[in-house]
PDB file of C-alpha atoms in Angstrom:
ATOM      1  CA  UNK G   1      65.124  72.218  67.255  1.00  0.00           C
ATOM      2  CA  UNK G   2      62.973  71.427  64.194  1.00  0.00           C
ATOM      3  CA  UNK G   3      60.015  72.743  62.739  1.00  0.00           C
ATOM      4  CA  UNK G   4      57.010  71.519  60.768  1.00  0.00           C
ATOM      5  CA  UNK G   5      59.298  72.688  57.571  1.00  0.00           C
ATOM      6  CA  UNK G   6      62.186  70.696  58.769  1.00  0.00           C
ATOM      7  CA  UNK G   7      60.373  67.167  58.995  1.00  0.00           C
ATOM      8  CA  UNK G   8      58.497  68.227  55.819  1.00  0.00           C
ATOM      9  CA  UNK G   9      61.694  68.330  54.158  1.00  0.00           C
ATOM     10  CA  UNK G  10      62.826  65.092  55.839  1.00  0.00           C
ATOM     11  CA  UNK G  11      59.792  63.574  54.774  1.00  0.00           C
ATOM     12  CA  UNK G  12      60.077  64.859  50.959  1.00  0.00           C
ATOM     13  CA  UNK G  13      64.286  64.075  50.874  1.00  0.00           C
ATOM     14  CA  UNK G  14      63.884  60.656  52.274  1.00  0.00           C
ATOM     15  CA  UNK G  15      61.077  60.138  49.566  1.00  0.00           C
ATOM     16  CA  UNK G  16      62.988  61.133  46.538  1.00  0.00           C
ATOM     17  CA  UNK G  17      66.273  62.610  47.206  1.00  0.00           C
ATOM     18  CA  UNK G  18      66.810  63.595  43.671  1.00  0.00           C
ATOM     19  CA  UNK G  19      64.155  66.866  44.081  1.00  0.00           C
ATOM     20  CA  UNK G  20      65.929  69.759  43.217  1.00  0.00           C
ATOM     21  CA  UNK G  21      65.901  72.179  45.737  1.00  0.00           C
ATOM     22  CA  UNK G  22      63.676  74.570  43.501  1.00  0.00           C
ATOM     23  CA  UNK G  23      61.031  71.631  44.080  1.00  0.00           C
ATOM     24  CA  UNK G  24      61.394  71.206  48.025  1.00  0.00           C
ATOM     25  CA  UNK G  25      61.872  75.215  48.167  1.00  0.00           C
ATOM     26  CA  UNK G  26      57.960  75.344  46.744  1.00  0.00           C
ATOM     27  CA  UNK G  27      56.604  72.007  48.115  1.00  0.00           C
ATOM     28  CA  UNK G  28      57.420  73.716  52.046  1.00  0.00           C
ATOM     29  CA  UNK G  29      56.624  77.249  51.070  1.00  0.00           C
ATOM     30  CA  UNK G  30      59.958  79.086  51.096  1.00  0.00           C
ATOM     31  CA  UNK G  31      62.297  80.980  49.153  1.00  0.00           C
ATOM     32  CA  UNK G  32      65.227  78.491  47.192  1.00  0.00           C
ATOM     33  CA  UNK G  33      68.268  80.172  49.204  1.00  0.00           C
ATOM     34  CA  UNK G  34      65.884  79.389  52.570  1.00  0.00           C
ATOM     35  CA  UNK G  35      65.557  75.897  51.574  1.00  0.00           C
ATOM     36  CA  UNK G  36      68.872  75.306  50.929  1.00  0.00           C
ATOM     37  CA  UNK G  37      70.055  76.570  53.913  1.00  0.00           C
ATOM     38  CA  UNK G  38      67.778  74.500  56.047  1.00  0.00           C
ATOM     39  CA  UNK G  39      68.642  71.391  53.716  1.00  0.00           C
ATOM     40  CA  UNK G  40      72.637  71.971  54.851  1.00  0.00           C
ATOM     41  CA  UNK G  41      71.856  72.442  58.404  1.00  0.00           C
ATOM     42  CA  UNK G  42      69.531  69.250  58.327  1.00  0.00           C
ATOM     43  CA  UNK G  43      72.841  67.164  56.829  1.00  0.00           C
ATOM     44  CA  UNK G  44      75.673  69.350  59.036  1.00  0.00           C
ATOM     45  CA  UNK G  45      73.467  68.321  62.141  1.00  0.00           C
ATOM     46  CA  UNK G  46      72.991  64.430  60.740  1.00  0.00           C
ATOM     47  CA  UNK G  47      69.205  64.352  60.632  1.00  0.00           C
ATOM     48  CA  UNK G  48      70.493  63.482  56.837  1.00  0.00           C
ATOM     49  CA  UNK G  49      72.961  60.762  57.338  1.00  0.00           C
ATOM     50  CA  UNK G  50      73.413  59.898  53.276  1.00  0.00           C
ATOM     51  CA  UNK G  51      71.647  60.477  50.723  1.00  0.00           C
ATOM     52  CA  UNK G  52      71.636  56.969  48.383  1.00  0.00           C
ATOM     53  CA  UNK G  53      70.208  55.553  45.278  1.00  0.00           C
ATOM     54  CA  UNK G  54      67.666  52.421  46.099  1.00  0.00           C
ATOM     55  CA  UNK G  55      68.429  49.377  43.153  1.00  0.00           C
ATOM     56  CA  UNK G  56      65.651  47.544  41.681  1.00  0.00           C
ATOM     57  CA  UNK G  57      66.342  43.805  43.129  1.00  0.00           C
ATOM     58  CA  UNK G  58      64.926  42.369  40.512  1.00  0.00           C
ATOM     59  CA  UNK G  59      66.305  44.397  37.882  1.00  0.00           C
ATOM     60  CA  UNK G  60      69.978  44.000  39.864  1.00  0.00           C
ATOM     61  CA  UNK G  61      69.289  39.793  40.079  1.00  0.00           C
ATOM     62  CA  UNK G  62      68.693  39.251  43.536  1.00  0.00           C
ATOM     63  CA  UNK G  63      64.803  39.218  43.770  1.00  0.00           C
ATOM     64  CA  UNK G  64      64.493  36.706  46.931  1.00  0.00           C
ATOM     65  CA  UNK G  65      64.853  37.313  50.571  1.00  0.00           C
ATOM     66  CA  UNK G  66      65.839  34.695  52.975  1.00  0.00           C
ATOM     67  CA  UNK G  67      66.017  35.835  56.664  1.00  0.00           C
ATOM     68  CA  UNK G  68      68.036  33.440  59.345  1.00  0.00           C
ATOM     69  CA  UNK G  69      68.112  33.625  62.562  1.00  0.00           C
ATOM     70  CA  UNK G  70      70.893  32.849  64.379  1.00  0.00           C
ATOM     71  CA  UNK G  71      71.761  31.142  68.197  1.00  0.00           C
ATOM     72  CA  UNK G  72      75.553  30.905  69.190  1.00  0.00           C
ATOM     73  CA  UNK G  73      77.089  29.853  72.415  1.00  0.00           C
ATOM     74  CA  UNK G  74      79.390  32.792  72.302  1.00  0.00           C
ATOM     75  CA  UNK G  75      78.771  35.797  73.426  1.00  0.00           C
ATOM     76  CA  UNK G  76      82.521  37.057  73.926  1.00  0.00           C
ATOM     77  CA  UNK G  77      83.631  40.310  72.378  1.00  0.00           C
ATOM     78  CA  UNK G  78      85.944  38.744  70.465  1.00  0.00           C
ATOM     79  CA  UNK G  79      83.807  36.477  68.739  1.00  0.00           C
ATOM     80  CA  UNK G  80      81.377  39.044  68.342  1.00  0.00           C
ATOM     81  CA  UNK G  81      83.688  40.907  66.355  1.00  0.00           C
ATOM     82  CA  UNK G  82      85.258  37.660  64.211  1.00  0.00           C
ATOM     83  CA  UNK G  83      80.703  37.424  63.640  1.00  0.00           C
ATOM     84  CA  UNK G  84      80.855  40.949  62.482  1.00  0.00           C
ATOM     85  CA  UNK G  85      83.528  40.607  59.897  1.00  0.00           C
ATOM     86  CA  UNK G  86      82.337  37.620  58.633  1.00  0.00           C
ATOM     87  CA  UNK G  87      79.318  38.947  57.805  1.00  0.00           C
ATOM     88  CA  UNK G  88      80.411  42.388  56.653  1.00  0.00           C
ATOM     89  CA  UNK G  89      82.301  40.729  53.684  1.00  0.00           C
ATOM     90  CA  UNK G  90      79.335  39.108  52.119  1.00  0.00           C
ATOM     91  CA  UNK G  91      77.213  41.459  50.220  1.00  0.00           C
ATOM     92  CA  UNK G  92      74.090  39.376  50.250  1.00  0.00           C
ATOM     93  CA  UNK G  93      74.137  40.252  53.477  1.00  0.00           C
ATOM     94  CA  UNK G  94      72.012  43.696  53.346  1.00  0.00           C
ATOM     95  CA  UNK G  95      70.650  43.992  57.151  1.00  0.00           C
ATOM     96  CA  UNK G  96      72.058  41.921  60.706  1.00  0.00           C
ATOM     97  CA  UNK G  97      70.311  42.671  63.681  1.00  0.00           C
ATOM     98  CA  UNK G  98      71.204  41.282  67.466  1.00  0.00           C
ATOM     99  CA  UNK G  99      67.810  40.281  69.199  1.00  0.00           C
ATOM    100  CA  UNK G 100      66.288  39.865  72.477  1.00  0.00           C
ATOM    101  CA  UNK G 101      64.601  36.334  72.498  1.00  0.00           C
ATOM    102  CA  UNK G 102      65.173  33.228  71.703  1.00  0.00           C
ATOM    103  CA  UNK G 103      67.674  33.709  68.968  1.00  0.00           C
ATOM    104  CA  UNK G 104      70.559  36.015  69.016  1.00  0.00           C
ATOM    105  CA  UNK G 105      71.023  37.116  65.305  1.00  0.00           C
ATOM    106  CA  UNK G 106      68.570  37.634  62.347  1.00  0.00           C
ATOM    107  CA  UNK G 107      70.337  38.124  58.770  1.00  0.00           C
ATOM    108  CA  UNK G 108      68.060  39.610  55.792  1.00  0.00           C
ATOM    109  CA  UNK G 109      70.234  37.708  52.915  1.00  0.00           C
ATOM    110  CA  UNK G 110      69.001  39.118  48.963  1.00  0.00           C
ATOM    111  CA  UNK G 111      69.923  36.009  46.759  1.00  0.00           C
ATOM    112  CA  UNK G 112      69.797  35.606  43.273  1.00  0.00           C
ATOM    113  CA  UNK G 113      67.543  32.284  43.834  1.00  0.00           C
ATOM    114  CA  UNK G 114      67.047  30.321  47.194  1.00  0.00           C
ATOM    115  CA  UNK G 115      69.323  27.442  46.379  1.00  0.00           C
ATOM    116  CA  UNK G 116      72.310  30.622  46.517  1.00  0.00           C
ATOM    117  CA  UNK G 117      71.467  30.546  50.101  1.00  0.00           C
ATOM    118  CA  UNK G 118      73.662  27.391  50.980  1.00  0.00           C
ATOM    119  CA  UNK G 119      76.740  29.442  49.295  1.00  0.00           C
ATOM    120  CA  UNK G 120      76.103  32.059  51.934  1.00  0.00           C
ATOM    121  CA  UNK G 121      75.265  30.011  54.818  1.00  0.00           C
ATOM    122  CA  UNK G 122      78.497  28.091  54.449  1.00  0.00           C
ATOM    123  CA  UNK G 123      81.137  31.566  53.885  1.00  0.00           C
ATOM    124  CA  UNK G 124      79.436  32.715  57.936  1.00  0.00           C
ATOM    125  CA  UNK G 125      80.178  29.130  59.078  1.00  0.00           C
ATOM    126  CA  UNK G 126      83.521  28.640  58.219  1.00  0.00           C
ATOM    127  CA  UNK G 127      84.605  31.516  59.922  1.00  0.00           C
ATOM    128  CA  UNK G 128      82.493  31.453  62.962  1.00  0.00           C
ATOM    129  CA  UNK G 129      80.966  28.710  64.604  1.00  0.00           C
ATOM    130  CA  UNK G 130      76.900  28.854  65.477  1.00  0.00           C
ATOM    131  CA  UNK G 131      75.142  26.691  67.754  1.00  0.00           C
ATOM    132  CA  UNK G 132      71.616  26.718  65.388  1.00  0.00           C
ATOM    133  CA  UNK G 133      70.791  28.745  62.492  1.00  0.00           C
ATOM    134  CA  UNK G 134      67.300  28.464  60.837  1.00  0.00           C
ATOM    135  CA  UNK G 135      66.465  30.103  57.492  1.00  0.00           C
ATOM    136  CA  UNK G 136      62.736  31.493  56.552  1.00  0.00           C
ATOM    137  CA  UNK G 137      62.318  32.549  52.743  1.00  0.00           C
ATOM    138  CA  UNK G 138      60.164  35.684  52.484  1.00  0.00           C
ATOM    139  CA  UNK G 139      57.050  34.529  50.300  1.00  0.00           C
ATOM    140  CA  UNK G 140      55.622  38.408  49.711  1.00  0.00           C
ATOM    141  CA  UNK G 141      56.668  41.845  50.256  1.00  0.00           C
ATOM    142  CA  UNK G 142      53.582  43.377  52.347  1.00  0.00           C
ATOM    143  CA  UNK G 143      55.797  46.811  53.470  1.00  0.00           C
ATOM    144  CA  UNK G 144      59.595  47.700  52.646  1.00  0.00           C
ATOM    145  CA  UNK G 145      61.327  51.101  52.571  1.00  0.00           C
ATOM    146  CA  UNK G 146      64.203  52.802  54.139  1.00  0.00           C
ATOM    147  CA  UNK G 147      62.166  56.001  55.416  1.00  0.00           C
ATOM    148  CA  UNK G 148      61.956  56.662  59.097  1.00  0.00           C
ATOM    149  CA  UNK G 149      58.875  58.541  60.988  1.00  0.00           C
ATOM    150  CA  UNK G 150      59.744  62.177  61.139  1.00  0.00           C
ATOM    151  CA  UNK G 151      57.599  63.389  63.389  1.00  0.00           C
ATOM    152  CA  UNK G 152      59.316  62.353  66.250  1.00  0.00           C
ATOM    153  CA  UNK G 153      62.660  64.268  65.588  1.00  0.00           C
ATOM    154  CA  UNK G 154      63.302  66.853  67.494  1.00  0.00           C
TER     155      UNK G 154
END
């Protein structure tokens, strides 16, 4: 079960997982040794699932965001799994998502420039066959980060 000082640490390590434990140890009010052992049984018990270094996009070339959404015909496990190779092996790829709705599939594609999009669109489709696919180029960022609430762990 976790405490207040659990998600706090969450909270702070999801933030900036370079803080040395000296740092979390006096932003949560306990001794270094405490902190650290809270910090290992947070990651033994996979509330911590990685810790990771975010890139600049910009700074790393691929500063736009195309999202597609996807409808296919299939729905067989088989092609499911041909779908998820063929999009595992393109790293423009970043996020794939199956939906409820009216499409199937939405892809988060980082590009280098929009016109790189056609160059991606075309590896998925010779490998799988879609029945519509229709692409939407993010104009603004309003919200982006890869923290989750904390306060619902338990």
């Amino acid at each position: 079960m976790l405490d207040e000082r659990d998600r706090r640490l969450l909270a702070l390590l999801q933030e900036d997982s370079s803080l040395s434990v000296g740092d979390l140890a006096e932003k949560v009010h306990l001794s270094v040794s405490a902190c650290s052992r809270r910090i290992q049984r947070l990651e033994e018990t996979g509330y911590v699932a990685r810790r990771i270094a975010v890139l600049d996009r910009a700074r790393m070339g691929v500063p736009t965001t195309v999202f597609a959404l996807i409808k296919t015909a299939h729905h067989a496990d088989d092609w499911i799994e041909a779908f998820r190779k063929a999009i595992s092996d393109i790293p423009e790829i970043v996020e794939a998502h199956r939906l409820t709705g009216n499409y199937d599939y939405i892809l988060k594609v980082v590009l280098p420039r929009v016109e790189h999009y056609d160059v991606v669109y075309k590896q998925i489709v010779r490998k799988v066959e879609l029945f519509d696919v229709s692409a939407s180029i993010s104009m603004e960022v309003l919200k982006s980060g890869l923290g989750v609430p904390v306060e619902y762990a338990e």
